[in-house]
Coordinates of C-alpha atoms (C1' of nucleotides) in Angstrom, one line a residue:
Chain A
M1 CA 101.8 166.0 110.3
G2 CA 99.3 164.7 108.3
A3 CA 96.7 162.2 109.0
W4 CA 98.5 159.2 110.2
P5 CA 96.8 155.9 108.9
V6 CA 96.5 152.9 111.0
S7 CA 99.6 151.1 110.6
G8 CA 98.7 147.8 109.2
G9 CA 101.8 145.8 109.1
I10 CA 101.6 143.7 112.1
P11 CA 100.2 140.4 111.3
L12 CA 98.1 138.8 114.3
N13 CA 96.6 135.5 114.2
S14 CA 93.1 135.1 114.4
P15 CA 91.5 135.5 117.6
E16 CA 90.7 131.6 117.4
S17 CA 94.3 130.7 117.5
S18 CA 95.3 133.5 119.9
P19 CA 97.0 132.1 123.1
L20 CA 95.1 134.6 124.8
L21 CA 92.1 132.7 124.3
Q22 CA 93.5 129.4 125.0
P23 CA 95.7 127.8 127.5
A24 CA 99.5 128.4 126.8
P25 CA 100.9 125.4 125.0
T26 CA 103.9 125.8 127.1
G27 CA 103.3 127.1 130.5
I28 CA 105.5 129.7 132.0
V29 CA 106.7 129.0 135.6
L30 CA 107.0 132.3 137.3
E31 CA 108.7 133.1 140.4
Q32 CA 106.1 132.9 143.2
D33 CA 107.1 136.2 144.8
N34 CA 107.2 138.3 141.8
P35 CA 103.8 138.9 140.3
L36 CA 105.2 141.3 137.7
H37 CA 106.2 138.1 136.0
H38 CA 102.8 137.3 135.5
T39 CA 102.2 140.4 133.7
V40 CA 105.2 140.0 131.6
A41 CA 104.6 136.5 131.1
R42 CA 101.1 137.1 129.8
A43 CA 102.4 139.6 127.6
V44 CA 104.7 137.0 126.2
I45 CA 101.9 134.5 125.8
S46 CA 99.5 136.9 124.2
A47 CA 102.2 138.1 121.7
M48 CA 103.3 134.6 120.8
S49 CA 100.9 134.6 118.0
S50 CA 102.7 137.7 116.6
P51 CA 106.4 137.9 115.6
C52 CA 106.3 141.5 116.5
L53 CA 108.0 142.3 119.7
S54 CA 106.3 145.7 119.9
S55 CA 103.1 143.6 120.4
I56 CA 104.5 142.0 123.4
L57 CA 106.1 145.2 124.7
T58 CA 102.7 147.1 124.0
N59 CA 100.8 144.3 125.8
A60 CA 103.2 144.1 128.8
N61 CA 103.2 147.9 129.1
I62 CA 99.4 148.3 128.5
T63 CA 98.9 145.7 131.3
M64 CA 101.2 147.4 133.5
Y65 CA 100.2 150.7 132.4
Q66 CA 96.6 150.3 133.1
T67 CA 96.8 150.5 136.7
G68 CA 94.9 153.5 137.1
G69 CA 92.2 151.6 139.1
H70 CA 89.1 153.4 138.1
D71 CA 90.7 154.7 135.0
V72 CA 90.7 151.4 133.4
P73 CA 88.1 149.2 132.5
P74 CA 88.4 145.9 133.8
Q75 CA 89.3 144.1 130.5
L76 CA 92.5 143.4 128.7
P77 CA 92.6 144.3 125.2
S78 CA 91.2 141.6 123.2
I79 CA 93.4 140.4 120.5
N80 CA 91.4 142.3 118.0
T81 CA 92.4 145.5 119.6
L82 CA 96.1 144.6 120.3
Q83 CA 97.3 146.0 117.2
I84 CA 95.6 149.2 117.7
S85 CA 96.9 149.3 121.1
N86 CA 100.3 148.7 119.8
S87 CA 99.8 151.4 117.4
A88 CA 98.8 153.8 120.1
Y89 CA 101.3 152.8 122.2
N90 CA 104.2 153.0 119.7
S91 CA 103.0 156.7 119.2
N92 CA 104.4 157.3 122.6
I93 CA 107.0 154.9 123.2
S94 CA 108.5 154.4 119.7
G95 CA 111.7 156.2 120.2
Q96 CA 114.3 153.7 118.9
W97 CA 112.4 150.4 119.4
Y98 CA 112.4 149.9 115.8
R99 CA 115.8 148.8 116.0
E100 CA 114.6 145.8 117.9
I101 CA 112.2 144.8 115.4
S102 CA 112.6 143.5 111.6
P103 CA 111.6 146.5 109.4
H104 CA 108.9 144.1 108.0
F105 CA 107.1 144.7 111.2
W106 CA 107.8 148.0 111.6
T107 CA 104.7 150.4 112.2
A108 CA 104.2 153.6 110.6
D109 CA 105.5 155.2 113.8
N110 CA 108.6 152.9 113.7
V111 CA 109.1 154.1 110.2
L112 CA 108.8 157.9 111.2
D113 CA 111.1 157.2 114.0
W114 CA 113.5 155.5 111.8
I115 CA 113.4 158.5 109.4
S116 CA 113.7 161.1 111.9
D117 CA 116.8 159.2 113.4
H118 CA 118.4 159.6 110.1
V119 CA 117.2 163.0 109.4
E120 CA 118.7 164.1 112.6
G121 CA 122.2 161.9 112.0
T122 CA 122.4 163.7 108.6
K123 CA 121.3 167.2 109.6
F124 CA 118.9 166.9 106.8
D125 CA 116.3 169.7 106.2
A126 CA 113.3 167.7 107.1
S127 CA 111.0 170.7 105.8
T128 CA 112.0 169.5 102.3
L129 CA 110.7 165.8 103.0
S130 CA 107.4 164.7 101.4
L131 CA 105.0 163.7 103.8
A132 CA 104.1 160.7 102.0
Y133 CA 106.1 158.5 104.3
C134 CA 103.6 159.2 106.9
A135 CA 101.3 156.7 105.3
M136 CA 103.9 153.9 105.3
D137 CA 104.4 151.2 107.5
G138 CA 107.4 148.7 107.6
P139 CA 106.0 146.4 104.9
A140 CA 105.4 149.2 102.6
L141 CA 108.7 150.6 103.2
C142 CA 110.5 147.2 102.5
Q143 CA 108.7 146.9 99.2
M144 CA 110.2 150.2 98.0
S145 CA 112.8 150.3 95.5
R146 CA 116.1 152.2 95.7
E147 CA 114.6 154.4 93.0
Q148 CA 111.2 154.9 94.8
M149 CA 113.2 155.8 98.0
I150 CA 115.2 158.2 96.2
G151 CA 112.1 159.8 94.6
L152 CA 110.4 160.0 97.9
F153 CA 113.3 161.3 100.1
G154 CA 115.4 162.9 97.6
T155 CA 119.0 162.0 96.5
Q156 CA 120.6 163.0 99.7
L157 CA 118.4 161.1 102.3
G158 CA 117.0 158.4 99.9
P159 CA 120.3 156.4 99.4
H160 CA 121.1 156.8 103.1
L161 CA 117.8 155.4 104.2
Q162 CA 117.9 152.6 101.4
Q163 CA 121.3 151.5 102.8
S164 CA 120.0 151.7 106.4
L165 CA 116.9 149.5 105.4
Q166 CA 118.8 147.0 103.9
D167 CA 121.2 146.9 107.0
H168 CA 118.2 146.3 109.2
K169 CA 116.6 143.7 106.9
T170 CA 119.9 141.8 106.7
K171 CA 120.1 141.9 110.4
Y172 CA 116.8 140.4 111.0
E173 CA 116.9 138.0 108.0
L174 CA 119.9 136.3 109.6
Q175 CA 118.1 136.3 113.1
S176 CA 115.2 134.7 111.5
L177 CA 117.4 132.0 110.3
S178 CA 119.2 131.4 113.4
G179 CA 116.9 132.0 116.3
P180 CA 113.5 131.0 117.2
E181 CA 111.0 133.7 117.8
L182 CA 111.0 133.0 121.4
S183 CA 114.5 133.7 122.1
E184 CA 114.3 137.0 120.0
T185 CA 111.3 137.7 122.1
C186 CA 112.9 137.0 125.4
Q187 CA 115.9 138.9 124.3
L188 CA 113.9 141.9 123.4
L189 CA 112.0 141.7 126.5
D190 CA 115.0 141.5 128.6
N191 CA 116.2 144.7 127.1
F192 CA 112.7 146.0 127.5
L193 CA 112.9 145.1 131.3
D194 CA 116.4 146.3 131.6
N195 CA 114.7 149.7 130.8
L196 CA 112.4 149.1 133.5
N197 CA 115.0 148.5 135.9
F198 CA 113.2 145.1 136.8
P199 CA 115.2 141.9 136.6
L200 CA 112.0 140.2 135.7
L201 CA 112.8 138.1 132.6
S202 CA 115.8 136.6 134.1
T203 CA 113.7 134.7 136.4
I204 CA 110.9 133.6 134.1
R205 CA 111.2 129.9 133.3
I206 CA 109.7 128.1 130.5
G207 CA 108.2 124.9 131.3
Q208 CA 105.1 123.1 132.2
G209 CA 102.7 125.0 133.9
E210 CA 99.0 124.9 134.1
G211 CA 97.2 127.4 136.0
F212 CA 100.5 129.2 136.6
V213 CA 98.6 132.5 137.6
T214 CA 97.0 132.3 140.9
K215 CA 95.4 135.2 142.9
K216 CA 98.2 136.5 144.6
E217 CA 98.9 140.1 146.3
F218 CA 102.2 141.7 146.3
D219 CA 103.7 144.6 147.7
Y220 CA 106.9 146.3 146.0
R221 CA 109.2 148.4 147.6
D222 CA 107.6 149.4 150.9
D223 CA 104.2 149.2 149.8
C224 CA 104.9 151.3 146.9
I225 CA 103.2 149.2 144.6
S226 CA 100.9 146.5 145.4
L227 CA 99.8 144.0 142.9
N228 CA 96.5 142.0 142.8
L229 CA 96.9 139.3 140.2
E230 CA 93.9 137.4 139.1
P231 CA 93.5 134.6 136.9
M232 CA 93.5 135.4 133.3
P233 CA 90.1 135.5 132.0
S234 CA 89.0 134.1 128.8
L235 CA 88.6 137.1 126.5
G236 CA 85.3 137.2 124.7
D237 CA 84.3 139.8 122.3
T238 CA 84.3 142.6 124.9
E239 CA 85.8 145.6 123.6
Y240 CA 88.6 146.8 125.4
L241 CA 87.6 150.4 125.6
S242 CA 84.4 151.6 124.2
D243 CA 83.1 155.0 123.6
N244 CA 80.2 154.2 125.9
Q245 CA 82.2 154.9 128.9
S246 CA 80.7 158.1 129.9
D247 CA 83.2 159.1 132.5
S248 CA 86.5 158.5 133.8
E249 CA 85.1 156.9 136.9
Y250 CA 85.9 153.4 136.0
S251 CA 85.6 151.0 139.1
S252 CA 88.5 148.5 139.1
S253 CA 87.0 145.9 141.2
S254 CA 89.2 143.2 142.4
N255 CA 87.2 140.7 140.9
S256 CA 87.2 142.1 137.6
G257 CA 89.1 139.2 135.9
M258 CA 91.7 141.5 134.8
F259 CA 95.5 141.6 135.6
D260 CA 95.2 144.1 138.1
L261 CA 98.4 146.1 138.8
S262 CA 96.9 148.5 141.2
L263 CA 99.2 151.0 142.9
G264 CA 98.8 152.4 146.1
S265 CA 95.9 154.4 145.1
P266 CA 93.4 154.0 142.3
E267 CA 94.4 157.6 141.2
S268 CA 97.9 157.0 140.8
G269 CA 97.4 155.5 137.4
S270 CA 101.3 155.0 137.0
G271 CA 103.2 152.3 135.6
E272 CA 105.3 153.8 132.9
S273 CA 104.5 152.3 129.7
D274 CA 107.3 153.9 127.8
P275 CA 110.3 151.5 128.0
E276 CA 112.4 154.4 127.2
F277 CA 111.9 155.6 130.6
S278 CA 112.5 154.2 134.0
F279 CA 109.5 152.4 135.7
P280 CA 107.9 154.9 138.0
L281 CA 108.1 153.6 141.4
I282 CA 106.0 156.3 142.7
S283 CA 102.7 155.5 144.2
K284 CA 100.1 157.8 145.3
A285 CA 101.0 156.9 148.9
N286 CA 104.8 157.9 148.2
I287 CA 103.7 161.0 146.7
K288 CA 101.5 161.8 149.5
T289 CA 104.3 161.2 152.1
E290 CA 106.6 163.3 150.0
K291 CA 103.9 166.0 149.9
E292 CA 103.4 166.0 153.5
E293 CA 107.1 166.3 154.1
C294 CA 107.4 169.1 151.6
R295 CA 104.7 170.9 153.2
L296 CA 106.5 171.4 156.3
K297 CA 109.5 173.2 154.7
R298 CA 108.7 173.9 151.1
P299 CA 107.7 177.6 149.8
R300 CA 105.3 177.8 147.3
G301 CA 106.2 177.4 143.7
R302 CA 107.8 174.5 141.7
P303 CA 110.4 172.6 143.5
P304 CA 113.9 171.8 141.8
K305 CA 113.5 168.5 139.8
V306 CA 115.1 165.6 141.6
S307 CA 116.0 163.5 138.8
R308 CA 116.2 164.0 135.1
E309 CA 118.1 161.2 133.8
H310 CA 117.4 161.9 130.1
G311 CA 117.4 164.9 128.0
S312 CA 114.0 166.0 126.9
S313 CA 114.5 166.2 123.3
S314 CA 112.3 164.1 121.4
S315 CA 113.8 162.1 118.5
S316 CA 110.6 161.8 116.7
I317 CA 109.5 163.4 113.5
Y318 CA 107.9 166.1 115.7
G319 CA 111.5 167.7 115.7
S320 CA 111.1 169.0 112.1
P321 CA 111.7 172.5 111.7
K322 CA 108.7 174.9 112.8
K323 CA 108.1 178.5 113.1
N324 CA 107.6 178.1 117.0
K325 CA 111.5 178.8 118.0
H326 CA 110.9 177.5 121.4
A327 CA 109.6 174.1 120.8
P328 CA 109.2 171.9 117.9
R329 CA 105.8 170.6 116.8
G330 CA 104.1 168.3 119.0
T331 CA 106.0 169.1 122.3
H332 CA 103.2 171.4 123.4
L333 CA 100.4 170.1 125.7
W334 CA 97.7 171.3 123.4
E335 CA 99.3 169.6 120.5
F336 CA 99.7 166.4 122.5
I337 CA 96.0 166.5 123.3
R338 CA 95.0 167.3 119.8
D339 CA 97.1 164.5 118.3
I340 CA 95.3 161.9 120.8
L341 CA 92.1 163.2 119.4
I342 CA 92.8 163.2 115.7
H343 CA 94.4 159.8 115.6
P344 CA 91.7 157.5 117.0
E345 CA 93.9 154.7 116.3
K346 CA 96.2 155.8 118.8
N347 CA 93.6 156.9 121.3
Q348 CA 92.6 153.9 123.4
G349 CA 89.6 155.6 124.5
L350 CA 91.6 158.2 126.4
M351 CA 89.6 161.0 125.0
K352 CA 86.7 161.6 122.8
W353 CA 85.3 164.4 120.7
E354 CA 82.1 165.7 122.1
D355 CA 81.5 168.1 119.1
R356 CA 84.1 167.3 116.3
R357 CA 83.2 170.4 114.4
E358 CA 83.5 172.7 117.2
G359 CA 86.6 171.2 118.7
V360 CA 84.8 170.2 121.8
F361 CA 86.4 167.2 123.5
K362 CA 86.4 165.5 126.7
F363 CA 88.8 163.4 128.8
L364 CA 87.6 159.9 129.2
K365 CA 90.8 158.8 131.1
S366 CA 92.0 161.8 132.5
E367 CA 95.0 160.3 134.8
A368 CA 96.0 158.1 132.0
V369 CA 96.3 161.0 129.6
A370 CA 98.4 162.9 132.3
Q371 CA 100.6 159.9 132.7
M372 CA 101.2 159.8 128.9
W373 CA 101.9 163.4 129.0
G374 CA 104.1 162.8 131.7
Q375 CA 106.1 160.0 129.7
K376 CA 106.4 162.3 127.0
K377 CA 107.9 165.0 129.2
K378 CA 109.8 162.3 131.3
N379 CA 107.9 163.2 134.3
S380 CA 106.5 160.5 136.1
S381 CA 104.7 162.5 138.7
M382 CA 102.4 164.2 136.1
T383 CA 98.7 164.2 137.2
Y384 CA 95.5 165.6 135.6
E385 CA 95.4 168.2 138.4
K386 CA 98.9 169.6 136.8
L387 CA 97.9 168.9 133.4
S388 CA 94.6 170.8 133.8
R389 CA 96.3 173.7 135.4
A390 CA 98.4 173.7 132.0
M391 CA 95.3 173.6 130.1
R392 CA 93.7 176.4 131.9
Y393 CA 96.7 178.7 131.0
Y394 CA 95.4 178.2 127.4
Y395 CA 92.0 179.9 127.9
K396 CA 94.0 183.0 128.4
R397 CA 95.9 182.6 125.0
E398 CA 92.7 181.2 123.3
I399 CA 94.3 178.1 122.5
L400 CA 91.6 176.4 124.3
E401 CA 88.1 178.0 125.2
R402 CA 86.2 177.3 128.5
V403 CA 83.3 175.0 128.5
D404 CA 81.2 175.9 131.6
G405 CA 79.7 173.4 133.7
R406 CA 81.0 170.3 131.9
R407 CA 83.7 168.4 133.7
L408 CA 86.6 167.1 131.8
V409 CA 85.4 169.0 128.7
Y410 CA 87.6 171.5 126.9
K411 CA 87.1 173.2 123.5
F412 CA 89.8 174.1 121.0
G413 CA 90.1 177.8 120.6
K414 CA 90.9 180.1 117.6
N415 CA 94.6 179.9 118.3
S416 CA 94.8 176.2 118.1
S417 CA 95.1 174.3 114.9
G418 CA 95.4 171.1 113.2
W419 CA 92.3 169.6 114.4
K420 CA 89.8 170.8 112.2
M421 CA 88.5 168.4 109.5
E422 CA 89.2 170.8 106.7
E423 CA 92.8 171.0 107.9
L424 CA 93.1 167.4 108.1
G425 CA 91.7 166.7 104.8
M426 CA 88.6 165.0 106.1
G427 CA 86.2 167.0 104.1
M428 CA 82.6 166.6 105.3
Chain B
dC1 C1' 123.9 185.6 131.6
dC2 C1' 119.5 187.2 130.8
dC3 C1' 115.1 187.0 128.9
dC4 C1' 111.0 184.8 127.2
dC5 C1' 107.8 181.1 126.8
dC6 C1' 105.7 177.1 128.3
dT7 C1' 104.9 174.4 131.6
dT8 C1' 105.1 172.4 136.3
dT9 C1' 104.2 172.3 141.0
dC10 C1' 101.8 173.9 144.8
dC11 C1' 98.3 176.2 147.0
dT12 C1' 93.4 178.0 148.4
dG13 C1' 88.9 178.7 147.4
dT14 C1' 84.9 177.5 144.8
dT15 C1' 81.8 174.4 142.0
dT16 C1' 79.7 170.1 140.8
Chain C
dG1 C1' 83.1 164.4 150.8
dA2 C1' 85.5 163.8 146.6
dA3 C1' 86.8 165.1 142.3
dA4 C1' 87.1 168.6 139.2
dC5 C1' 87.6 173.7 138.2
dA6 C1' 89.8 178.1 138.8
dG7 C1' 93.6 181.0 139.1
dG8 C1' 97.6 183.2 141.9
dA9 C1' 102.5 182.4 142.8
dA10 C1' 107.0 180.9 141.9
dA11 C1' 110.1 178.0 140.0
dG12 C1' 112.3 174.9 136.1
dG13 C1' 114.1 174.3 131.8
dG14 C1' 114.8 175.1 126.8
dG15 C1' 116.0 178.3 123.4
dG16 C1' 117.4 182.8 121.5

DNA sequence: CCCCCCTTTCCTGTTT
DNA sequence: GAAACAGGAAAGGGGG
């Protein structure tokens, strides 16, 4: 994979006009007993300035995802960072969400997923593909002529993609004529929520509502999830995440002004942000209970997996042929970590380089990264503790090197690749 | 079905 | 004391 450019295809209104910064013109009346509605509604509101559903989903997910108590700074992404968040998020959830979005609003990741689906569907040899499409987002894609498509993707795949693109365009052009954004948004959110197994949107009512969010506490499923909802703050220029965060120990105070979906423990950092997967209703408390029960009867070692609803094969472009016969590129933990690091636009302050040249990096939000890894592997119970165990196995294989005395700091070893500036064409 | 690889899970002990 | 680190042990799961 080459360097992935920031996808620039999602138009966002200026911060001044953002509903995030102003009372929503049409309030949303929420079911009193379901604060998750607030979360979703907020996402809807914040995304109304954008026709891109993924912004909504991103915001909804990020809002719900950022549950990791201390792992999360007390601030929602500002409208300025929303697009970045969107991109970051799509890198993990993209899947087939592009189907729900007009090609004009596809991000580069959406484009990749779209191509990937066609590559898989046609059994096309992806190794023959030019990587030029890596730099293309939806708007750029939509401007390509048939000839350009064929030139880029070849005579086999090119026409196929061209046809598919036309189909997608046509579909959304028709929709844009017939339906207002909101209904599409609601429909797509509904799909999204269906994926979360939460009947949320059906109970959201559009109507008058001022001060619709009030502080409220909420317990979900036997204390599995407790929500603390705070009035929406007016977002200033505060950056959602900054590199100045020196550690992963953020404190998520209840008066932080942030929508706070805190789980049973500040550690849990749950809230599956991938709509492809079901919402993890596993709080630390529940995990603990399970652990305690298990301790009584379980032998050492890995227990059988309880549920695996989905196959684990990724539909992303990562699936392109690769020398490693056991796993396609991008499916290894160290590659996942590397990809977070080398794509800052997808890295919401999760990790940072300590020494870019030497390959020294640090986890800023260790539990969040673990959760993302868990999402990728469809394992909602992933924790940093487990992830770090896997990381330690890399020492022996020299994919990673030890960095003594520094917590949460690792270093790429000689058997890792794809992170060096030279390899990425970032000559310095 | 077996083997290998890459985790994942659990655990105990140690260090920060 | 908590969090992170270290590494042994055993099992899951995918691919060959």
